[in-house]
Short mmCIF file of C-alpha atoms in Angstrom, two decimals:
data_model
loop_
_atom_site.label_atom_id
_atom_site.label_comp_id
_atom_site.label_asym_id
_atom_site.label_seq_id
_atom_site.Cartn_x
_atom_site.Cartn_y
_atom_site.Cartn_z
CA UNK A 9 0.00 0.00 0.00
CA UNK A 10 1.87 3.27 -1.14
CA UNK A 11 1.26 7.19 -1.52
CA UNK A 12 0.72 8.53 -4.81
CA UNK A 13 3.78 9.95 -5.90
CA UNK A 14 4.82 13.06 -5.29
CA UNK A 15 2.18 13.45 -2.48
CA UNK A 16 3.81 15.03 0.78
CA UNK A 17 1.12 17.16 1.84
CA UNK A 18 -1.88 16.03 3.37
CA UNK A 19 -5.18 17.78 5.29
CA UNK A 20 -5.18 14.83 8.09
CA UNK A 21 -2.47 12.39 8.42
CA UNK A 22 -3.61 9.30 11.15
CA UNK A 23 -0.84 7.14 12.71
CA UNK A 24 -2.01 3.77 12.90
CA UNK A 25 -4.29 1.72 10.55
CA UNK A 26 -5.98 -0.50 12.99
CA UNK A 27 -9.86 -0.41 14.11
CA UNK A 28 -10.27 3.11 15.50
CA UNK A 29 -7.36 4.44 13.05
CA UNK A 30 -8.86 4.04 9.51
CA UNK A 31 -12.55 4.46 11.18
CA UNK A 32 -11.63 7.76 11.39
CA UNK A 33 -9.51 8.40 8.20
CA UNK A 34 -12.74 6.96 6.34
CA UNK A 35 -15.00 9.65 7.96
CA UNK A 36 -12.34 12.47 7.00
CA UNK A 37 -11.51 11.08 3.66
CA UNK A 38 -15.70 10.97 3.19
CA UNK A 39 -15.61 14.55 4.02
CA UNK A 40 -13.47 15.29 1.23
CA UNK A 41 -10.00 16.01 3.50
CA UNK A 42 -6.79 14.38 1.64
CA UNK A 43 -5.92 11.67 4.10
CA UNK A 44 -3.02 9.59 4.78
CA UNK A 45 -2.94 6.78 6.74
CA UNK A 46 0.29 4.88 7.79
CA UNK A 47 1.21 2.11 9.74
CA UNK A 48 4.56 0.20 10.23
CA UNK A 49 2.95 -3.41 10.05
CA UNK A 50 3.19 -5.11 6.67
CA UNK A 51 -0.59 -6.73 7.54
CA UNK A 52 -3.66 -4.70 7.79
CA UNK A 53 -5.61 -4.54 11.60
CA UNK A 54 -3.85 -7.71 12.92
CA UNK A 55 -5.96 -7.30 15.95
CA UNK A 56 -9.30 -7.27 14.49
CA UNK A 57 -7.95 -10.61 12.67
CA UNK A 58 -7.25 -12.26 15.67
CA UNK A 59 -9.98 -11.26 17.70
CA UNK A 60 -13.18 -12.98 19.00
CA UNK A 61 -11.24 -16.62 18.05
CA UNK A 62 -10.95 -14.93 14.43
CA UNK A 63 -14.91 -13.78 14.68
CA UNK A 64 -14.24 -10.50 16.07
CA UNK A 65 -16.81 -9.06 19.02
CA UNK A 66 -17.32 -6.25 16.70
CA UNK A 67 -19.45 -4.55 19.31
CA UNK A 68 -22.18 -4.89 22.25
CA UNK A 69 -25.84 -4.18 22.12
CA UNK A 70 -25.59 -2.76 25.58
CA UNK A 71 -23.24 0.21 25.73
CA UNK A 72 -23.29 2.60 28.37
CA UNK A 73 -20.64 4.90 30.32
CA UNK A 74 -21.02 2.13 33.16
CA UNK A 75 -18.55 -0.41 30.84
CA UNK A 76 -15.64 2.01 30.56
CA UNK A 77 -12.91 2.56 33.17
CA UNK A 78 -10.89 5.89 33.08
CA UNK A 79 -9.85 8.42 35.85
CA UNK A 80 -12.05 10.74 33.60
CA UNK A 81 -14.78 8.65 33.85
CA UNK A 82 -17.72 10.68 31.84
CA UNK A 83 -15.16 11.87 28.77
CA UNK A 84 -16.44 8.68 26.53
CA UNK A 85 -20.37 9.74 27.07
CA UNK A 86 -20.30 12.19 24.01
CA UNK A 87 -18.59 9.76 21.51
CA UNK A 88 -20.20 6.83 22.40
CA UNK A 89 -23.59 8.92 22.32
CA UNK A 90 -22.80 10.11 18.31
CA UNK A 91 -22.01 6.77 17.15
CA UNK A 92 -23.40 3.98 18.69
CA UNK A 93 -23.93 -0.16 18.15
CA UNK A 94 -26.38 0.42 15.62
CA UNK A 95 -24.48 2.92 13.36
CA UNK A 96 -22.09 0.51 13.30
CA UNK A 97 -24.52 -2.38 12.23
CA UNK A 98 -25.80 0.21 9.74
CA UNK A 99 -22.19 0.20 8.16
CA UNK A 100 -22.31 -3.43 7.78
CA UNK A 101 -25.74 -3.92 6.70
CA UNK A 102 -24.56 -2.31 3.58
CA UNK A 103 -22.10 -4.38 2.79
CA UNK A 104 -24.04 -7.72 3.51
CA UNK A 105 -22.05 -8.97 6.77
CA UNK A 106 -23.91 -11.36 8.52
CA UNK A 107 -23.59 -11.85 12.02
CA UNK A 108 -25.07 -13.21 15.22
CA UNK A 109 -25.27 -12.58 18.91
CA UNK A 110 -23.97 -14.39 22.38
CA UNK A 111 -24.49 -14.10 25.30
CA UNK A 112 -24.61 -10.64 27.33
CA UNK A 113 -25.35 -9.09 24.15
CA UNK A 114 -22.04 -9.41 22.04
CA UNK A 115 -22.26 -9.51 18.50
CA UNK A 116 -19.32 -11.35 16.29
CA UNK A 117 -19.18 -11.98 12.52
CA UNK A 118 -20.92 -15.27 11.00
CA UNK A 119 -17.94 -15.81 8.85
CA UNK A 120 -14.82 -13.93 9.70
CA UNK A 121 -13.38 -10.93 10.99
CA UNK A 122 -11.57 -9.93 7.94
CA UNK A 123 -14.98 -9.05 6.92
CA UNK A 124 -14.78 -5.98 9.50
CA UNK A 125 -11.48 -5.19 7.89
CA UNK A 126 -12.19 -5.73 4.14
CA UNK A 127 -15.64 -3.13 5.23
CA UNK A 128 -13.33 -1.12 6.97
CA UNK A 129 -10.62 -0.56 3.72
CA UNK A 130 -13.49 0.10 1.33
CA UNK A 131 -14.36 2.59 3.59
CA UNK A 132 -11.40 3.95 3.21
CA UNK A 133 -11.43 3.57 -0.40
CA UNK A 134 -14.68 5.34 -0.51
CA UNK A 135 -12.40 8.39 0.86
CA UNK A 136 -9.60 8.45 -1.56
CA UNK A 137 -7.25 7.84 1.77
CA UNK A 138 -3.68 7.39 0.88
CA UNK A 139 -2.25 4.34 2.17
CA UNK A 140 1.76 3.93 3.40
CA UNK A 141 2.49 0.19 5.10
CA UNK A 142 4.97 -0.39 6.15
CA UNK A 143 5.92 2.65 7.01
CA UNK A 144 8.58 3.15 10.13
CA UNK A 145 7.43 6.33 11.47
CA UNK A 146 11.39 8.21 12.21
CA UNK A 147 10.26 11.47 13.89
CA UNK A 148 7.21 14.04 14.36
CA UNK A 149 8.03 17.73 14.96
CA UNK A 150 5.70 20.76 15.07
CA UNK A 151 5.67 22.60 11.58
CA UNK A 152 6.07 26.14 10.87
CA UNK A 153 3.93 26.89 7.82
CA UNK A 154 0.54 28.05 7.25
CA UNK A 155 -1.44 24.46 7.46
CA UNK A 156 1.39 22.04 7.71
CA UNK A 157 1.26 22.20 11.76
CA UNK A 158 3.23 18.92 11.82
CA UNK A 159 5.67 17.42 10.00
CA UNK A 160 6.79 13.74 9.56
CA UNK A 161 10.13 12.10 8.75
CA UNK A 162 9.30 7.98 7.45
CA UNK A 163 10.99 5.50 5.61
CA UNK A 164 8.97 6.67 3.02
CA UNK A 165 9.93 10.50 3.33
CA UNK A 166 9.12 13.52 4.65
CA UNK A 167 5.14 14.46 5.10
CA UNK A 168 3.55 17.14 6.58
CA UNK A 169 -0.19 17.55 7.85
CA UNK A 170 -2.52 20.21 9.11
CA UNK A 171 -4.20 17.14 11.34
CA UNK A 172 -2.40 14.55 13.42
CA UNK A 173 -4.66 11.73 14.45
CA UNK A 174 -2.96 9.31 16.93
CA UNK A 175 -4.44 5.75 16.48
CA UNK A 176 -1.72 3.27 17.79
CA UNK A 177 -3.57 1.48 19.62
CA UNK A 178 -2.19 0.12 23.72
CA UNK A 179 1.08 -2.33 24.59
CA UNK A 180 -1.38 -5.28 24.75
CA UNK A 181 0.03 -8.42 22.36
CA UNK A 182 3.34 -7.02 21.19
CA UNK A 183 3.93 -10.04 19.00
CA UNK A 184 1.66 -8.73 16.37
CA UNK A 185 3.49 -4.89 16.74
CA UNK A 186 2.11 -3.07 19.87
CA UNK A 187 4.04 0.10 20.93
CA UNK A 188 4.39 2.58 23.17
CA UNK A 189 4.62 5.07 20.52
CA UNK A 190 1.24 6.84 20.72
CA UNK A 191 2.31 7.35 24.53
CA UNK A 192 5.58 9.11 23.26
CA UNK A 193 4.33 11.33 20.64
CA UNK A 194 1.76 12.77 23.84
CA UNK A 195 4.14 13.21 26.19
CA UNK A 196 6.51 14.97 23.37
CA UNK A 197 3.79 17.72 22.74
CA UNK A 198 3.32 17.86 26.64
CA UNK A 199 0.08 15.75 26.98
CA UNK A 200 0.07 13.83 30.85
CA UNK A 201 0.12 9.69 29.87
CA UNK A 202 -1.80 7.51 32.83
CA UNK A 203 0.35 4.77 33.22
CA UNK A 204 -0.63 2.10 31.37
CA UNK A 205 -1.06 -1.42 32.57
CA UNK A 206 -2.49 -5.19 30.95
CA UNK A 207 -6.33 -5.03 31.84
CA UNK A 208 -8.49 -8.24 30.63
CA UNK A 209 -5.62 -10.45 31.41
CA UNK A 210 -5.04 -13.66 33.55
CA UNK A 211 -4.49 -13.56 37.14
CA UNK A 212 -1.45 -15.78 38.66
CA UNK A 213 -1.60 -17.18 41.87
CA UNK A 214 1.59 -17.22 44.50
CA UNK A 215 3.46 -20.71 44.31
CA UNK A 216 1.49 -21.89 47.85
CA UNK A 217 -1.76 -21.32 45.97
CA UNK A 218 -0.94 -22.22 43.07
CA UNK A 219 -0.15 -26.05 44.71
CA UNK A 220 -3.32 -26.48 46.30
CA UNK A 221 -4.70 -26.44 42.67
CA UNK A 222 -2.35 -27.25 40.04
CA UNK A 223 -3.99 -30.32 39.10
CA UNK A 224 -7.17 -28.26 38.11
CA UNK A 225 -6.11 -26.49 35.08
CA UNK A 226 -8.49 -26.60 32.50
CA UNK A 227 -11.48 -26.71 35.07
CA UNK A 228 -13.96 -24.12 34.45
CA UNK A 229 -17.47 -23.06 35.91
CA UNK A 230 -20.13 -20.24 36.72
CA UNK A 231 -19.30 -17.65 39.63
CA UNK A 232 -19.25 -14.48 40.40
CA UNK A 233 -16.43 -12.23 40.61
CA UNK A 234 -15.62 -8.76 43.05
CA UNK A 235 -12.56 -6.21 42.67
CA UNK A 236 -12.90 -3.04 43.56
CA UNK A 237 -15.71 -1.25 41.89
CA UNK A 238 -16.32 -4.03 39.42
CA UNK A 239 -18.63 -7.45 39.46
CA UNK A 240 -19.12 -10.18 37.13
CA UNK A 241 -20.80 -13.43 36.71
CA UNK A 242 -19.41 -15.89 33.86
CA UNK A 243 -16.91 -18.64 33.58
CA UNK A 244 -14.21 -19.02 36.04
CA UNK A 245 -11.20 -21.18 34.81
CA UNK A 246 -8.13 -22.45 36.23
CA UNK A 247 -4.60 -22.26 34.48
CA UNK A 248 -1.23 -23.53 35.27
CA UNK A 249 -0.57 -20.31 36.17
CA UNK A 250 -3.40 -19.04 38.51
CA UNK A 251 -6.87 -18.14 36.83
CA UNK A 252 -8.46 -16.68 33.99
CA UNK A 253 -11.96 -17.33 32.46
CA UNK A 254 -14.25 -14.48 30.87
CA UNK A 255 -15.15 -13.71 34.86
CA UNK A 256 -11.57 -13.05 35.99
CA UNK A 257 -10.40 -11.10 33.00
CA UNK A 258 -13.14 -8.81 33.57
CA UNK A 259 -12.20 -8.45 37.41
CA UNK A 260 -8.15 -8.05 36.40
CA UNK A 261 -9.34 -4.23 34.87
CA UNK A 262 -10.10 -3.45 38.56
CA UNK A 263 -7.67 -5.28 40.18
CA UNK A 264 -4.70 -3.72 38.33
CA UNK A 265 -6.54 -0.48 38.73
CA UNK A 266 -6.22 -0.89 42.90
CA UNK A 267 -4.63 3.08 42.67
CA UNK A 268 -6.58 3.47 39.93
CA UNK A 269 -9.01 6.20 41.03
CA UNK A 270 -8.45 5.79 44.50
CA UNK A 271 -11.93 3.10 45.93
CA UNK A 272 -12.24 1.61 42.34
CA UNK A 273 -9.78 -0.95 42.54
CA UNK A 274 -8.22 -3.18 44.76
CA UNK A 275 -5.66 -5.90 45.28
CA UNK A 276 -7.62 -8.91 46.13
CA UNK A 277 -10.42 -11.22 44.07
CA UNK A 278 -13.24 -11.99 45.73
CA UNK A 279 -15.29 -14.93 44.21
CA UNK A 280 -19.43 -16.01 44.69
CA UNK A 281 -18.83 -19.76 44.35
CA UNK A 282 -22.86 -20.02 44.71
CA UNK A 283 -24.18 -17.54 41.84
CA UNK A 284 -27.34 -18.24 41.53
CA UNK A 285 -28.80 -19.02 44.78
CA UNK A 286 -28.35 -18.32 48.89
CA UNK A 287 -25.87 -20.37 50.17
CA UNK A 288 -26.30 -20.28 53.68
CA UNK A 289 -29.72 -21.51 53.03
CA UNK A 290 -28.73 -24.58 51.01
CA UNK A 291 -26.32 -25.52 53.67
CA UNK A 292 -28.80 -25.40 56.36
CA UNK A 293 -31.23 -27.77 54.15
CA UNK A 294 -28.49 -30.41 54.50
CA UNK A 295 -26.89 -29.65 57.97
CA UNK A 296 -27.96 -33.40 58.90
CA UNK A 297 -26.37 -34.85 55.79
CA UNK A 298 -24.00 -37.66 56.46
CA UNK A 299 -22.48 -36.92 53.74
CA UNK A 300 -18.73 -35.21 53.30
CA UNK A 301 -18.63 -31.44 52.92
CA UNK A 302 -16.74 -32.20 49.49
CA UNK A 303 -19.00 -34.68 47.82
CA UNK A 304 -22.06 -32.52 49.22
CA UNK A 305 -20.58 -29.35 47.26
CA UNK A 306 -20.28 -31.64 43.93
CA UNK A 307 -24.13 -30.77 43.35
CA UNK A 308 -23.04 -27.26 42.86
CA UNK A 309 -19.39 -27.38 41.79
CA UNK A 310 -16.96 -29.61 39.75
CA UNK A 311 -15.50 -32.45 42.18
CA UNK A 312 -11.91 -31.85 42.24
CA UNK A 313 -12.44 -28.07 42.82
CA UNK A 314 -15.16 -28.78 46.03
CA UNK A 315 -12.81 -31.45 47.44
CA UNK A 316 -9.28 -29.16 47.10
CA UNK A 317 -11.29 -26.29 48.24
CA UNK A 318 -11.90 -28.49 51.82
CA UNK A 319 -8.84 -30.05 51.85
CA UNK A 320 -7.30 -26.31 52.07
CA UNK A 321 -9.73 -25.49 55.11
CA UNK A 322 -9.67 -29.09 56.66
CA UNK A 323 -13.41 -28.89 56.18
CA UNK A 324 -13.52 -32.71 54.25
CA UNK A 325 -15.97 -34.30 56.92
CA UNK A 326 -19.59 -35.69 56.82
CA UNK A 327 -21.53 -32.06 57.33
CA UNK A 328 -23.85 -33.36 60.22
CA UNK A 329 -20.38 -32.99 62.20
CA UNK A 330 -20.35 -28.95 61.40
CA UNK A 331 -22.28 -26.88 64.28
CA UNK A 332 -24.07 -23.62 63.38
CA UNK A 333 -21.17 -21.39 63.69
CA UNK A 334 -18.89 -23.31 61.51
CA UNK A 335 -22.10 -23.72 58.94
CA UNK A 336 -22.19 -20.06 58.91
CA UNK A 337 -18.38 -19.46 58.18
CA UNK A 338 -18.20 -21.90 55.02
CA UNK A 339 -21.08 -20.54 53.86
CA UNK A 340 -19.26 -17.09 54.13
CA UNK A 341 -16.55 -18.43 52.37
CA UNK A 342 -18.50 -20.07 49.99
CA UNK A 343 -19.83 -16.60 48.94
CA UNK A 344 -16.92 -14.40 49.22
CA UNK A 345 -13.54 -16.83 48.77
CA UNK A 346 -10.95 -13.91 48.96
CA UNK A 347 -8.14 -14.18 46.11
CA UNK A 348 -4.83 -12.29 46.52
CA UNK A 349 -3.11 -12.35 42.87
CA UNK A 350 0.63 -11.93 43.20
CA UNK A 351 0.48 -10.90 39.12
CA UNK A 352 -0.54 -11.15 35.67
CA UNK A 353 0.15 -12.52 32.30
CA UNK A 354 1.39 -9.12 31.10
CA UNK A 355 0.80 -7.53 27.94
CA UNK A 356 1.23 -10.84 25.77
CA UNK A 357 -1.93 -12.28 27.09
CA UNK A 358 -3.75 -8.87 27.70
CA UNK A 359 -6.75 -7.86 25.33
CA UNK A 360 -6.28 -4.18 26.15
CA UNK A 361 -4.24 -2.04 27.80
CA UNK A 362 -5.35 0.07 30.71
CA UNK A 363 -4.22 3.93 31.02
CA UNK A 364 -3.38 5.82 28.23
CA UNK A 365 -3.35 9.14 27.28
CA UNK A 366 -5.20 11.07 29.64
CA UNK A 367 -8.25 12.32 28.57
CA UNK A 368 -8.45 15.21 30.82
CA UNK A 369 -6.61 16.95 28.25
CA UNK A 370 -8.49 16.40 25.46
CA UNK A 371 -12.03 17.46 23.89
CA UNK A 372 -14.66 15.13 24.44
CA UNK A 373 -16.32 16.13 21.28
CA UNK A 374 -13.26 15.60 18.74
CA UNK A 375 -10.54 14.27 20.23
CA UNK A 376 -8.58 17.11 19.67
CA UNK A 377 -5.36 18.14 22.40
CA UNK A 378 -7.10 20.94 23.93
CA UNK A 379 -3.53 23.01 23.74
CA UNK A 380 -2.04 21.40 20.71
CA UNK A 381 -4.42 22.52 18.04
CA UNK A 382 -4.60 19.79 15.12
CA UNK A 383 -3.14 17.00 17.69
CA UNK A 384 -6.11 14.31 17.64
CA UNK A 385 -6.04 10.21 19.73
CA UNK A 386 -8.39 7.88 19.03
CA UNK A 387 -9.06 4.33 20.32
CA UNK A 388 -7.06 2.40 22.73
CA UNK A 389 -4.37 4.89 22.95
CA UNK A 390 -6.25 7.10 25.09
CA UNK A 391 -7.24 6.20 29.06
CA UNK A 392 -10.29 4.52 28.06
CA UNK A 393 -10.44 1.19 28.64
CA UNK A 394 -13.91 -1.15 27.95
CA UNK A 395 -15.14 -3.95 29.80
CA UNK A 396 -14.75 -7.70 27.96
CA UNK A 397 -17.33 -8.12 25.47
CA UNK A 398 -17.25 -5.87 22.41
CA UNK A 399 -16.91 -2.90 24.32
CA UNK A 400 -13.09 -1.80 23.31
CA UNK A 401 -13.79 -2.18 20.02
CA UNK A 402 -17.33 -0.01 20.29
CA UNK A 403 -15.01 2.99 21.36
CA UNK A 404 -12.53 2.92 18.56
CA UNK A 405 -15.52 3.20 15.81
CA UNK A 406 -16.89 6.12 18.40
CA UNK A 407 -13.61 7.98 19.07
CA UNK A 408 -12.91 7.13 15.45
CA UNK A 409 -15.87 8.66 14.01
CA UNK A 410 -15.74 11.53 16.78
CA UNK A 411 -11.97 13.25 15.36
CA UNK A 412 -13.01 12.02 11.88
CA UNK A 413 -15.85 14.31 11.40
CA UNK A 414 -13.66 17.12 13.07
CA UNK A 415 -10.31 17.13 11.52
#
């Protein structure tokens, strides 16, 4: 994919040609601004390829404010208001992508994912946008001349812009070409970066823990999970490593965000074993069981899990041997079993990346640096970070489509 030649000027030039980056070049390159996008991966949106087991969760039918954490925690409101699930569904009605719905209201492809990214490039087409990959992005310095506000050295030469749009995406999955250069090019033109962190990541457990159950990996089932300001109910699973599952990548945005916003996060798990019903009151229905506390549990949970989980405690003994106070404390810790994570997978088995440019200094209407005039991020770059489920993806198209109809 290369310039025309010749070309060196352009209205809006957008660094990074994944999801939220050529949403946004489409929408200015619709408007009728000469647009250049550029990217220093050979491949086109590697992480909408992967994503959603190769589906990609496009989006959510259920967006709200509520899914998003940032320390500037009403900034995505405007974007997400102007362009929501169904604008996006709009886009791909037109081009005849089928696609289906799971559960808690995520949407993926029918086919494949490269159908978001083949929609996504016609788009683009649609615009006249330029196109440089691979393109290794040398340096970006503030211009001097009427409408060239920045200018940008590349293995491909020297271009100049009267728009910068900033789409490079988080650190998450560096093996496919994350970067922290979206973070360097802010704090260059004096923009505050949050520090940024894996969210919707794996949890590991300390060695001791980790022993207890190591022979579990691969076990998964339904529970709730508590950190900090977030809860979830879906799949808990166990890894060699500590735990992961839909329910505790959700919770890992909170717990790595424990001095995140001061009472949103904290540094310990804490995990509803009985989701759907009272516990306390189950375990009083079979206080005269003869039965051990282990095999009793195997009505609600898998067997190895209930039998390590009262081998920890020393709790393995026919219930009718439990009084009422002891009842009352494994029912407790049935319904709150506290977690301490000593880690995480890091960025190679992160979704997203937490933190991020901070919003505070930006317009919630475009995008735009509010003292860098021209100086636009979009998507995962910024702090704004979505909850599993569609959600990350929903604010690139948003943020996308926000700076694209301003720059």
């Amino acid at each position: 994919m290369n310039i025309p030649a010749k070309t060196s000027h352009f209205d809006v030039i957008v660094i990074g040609a994944g999801a939220a980056g050529m949403m946004c070049a489409a929408q200015a390159g619709q408007r009728g601004r000469k647009v250049l996008i550029l990217d220093h991966a050979a491949k086109l949106a590697e992480k909408i390829r992967i994503s959603g087991g190769g589906r990609c969760n496009f989006t959510n039918l259920d967006v709200t404010v509520a899914h998003y954490l940032s320390r500037n925690p009403q900034f995505c409101r405007s974007a997400l208001a102007r362009f929501t699930p169904a604008h996006f569904l709009d886009m791909m009605a037109r081009y005849a992508i089928p696609w289906h719905e799971r559960e808690h209201g995520q949407l993926f492809c029918d086919d494949s994912a490269q159908d978001i990214i083949d929609m996504l490039r016609s788009e683009c087409e649609n615009g006249q946008v330029s196109w440089a990959m691979p393109c290794k992005l040398e340096s970006v310095s503030a211009g001097s001349a009427a409408g060239e506000r920045f200018i940008l050295d590349t293995s491909h030469g020297r271009f100049s812009c009267e728009s910068l749009v900033i789409a490079t995406g988080g650190l998450s999955i560096p093996k496919i070409g994350a970067s922290p250069l979206g973070y360097r090019i802010a704090e260059q033109f004096g923009l505050p970066v949050v520090a940024p962190k894996p969210a919707l990541v794996p949890l590991t457990l300390a060695p001791e823990e980790l022993e207890i159950y190591k022979e579990l990996a691969g076990m998964a089932f339904d529970a709730v999970a508590e950190c900090g300001a977030g809860r979830f109910r879906e799949n808990l699973l166990f890894t060699h490593r500590g735990l992961s599952g839909p329910v505790i990548l959700q919770a890992s945005s909170y717990w790595q965000a424990r001095d995140y916003g001061g009472d949103d996060g904290g540094s310990q798990v804490t995990v509803n074993l009985f989701p759907a019903e009272d516990v306390r009151q189950w375990l009083i229905e079979r206080a005269r069981s003869k039965t051990l506390l282990g095999n009793l549990l195997t009505e609600r949970l898998p067997k190895r899990f209930a039998h390590a989980w009262c081998d920890q405690r020393d709790w393995n003994k026919p219930t009718n041997q439990f009084n009422a106070k002891e009842l009352d404390a494994i029912a407790d810790a049935l319904s709150g079993w506290t977690i301490t994570p000593n880690g995480t997978l890091g960025y190679a088995k992160a979704e997203v990346t937490l933190g991020g440019v901070d919003t505070r200094e930006l317009s919630s209407k475009t995008m735009e640096a509010r003292k860098v005039a021209g100086l636009y991020f979009v998507g995962e770059v910024m702090d704004v970070t979505g909850h599993l489920g569609g959600y990350n993806f929903q604010w690139a198209w948003a943020s996308g489509h926000a700076a694209g109809q301003a720059v």
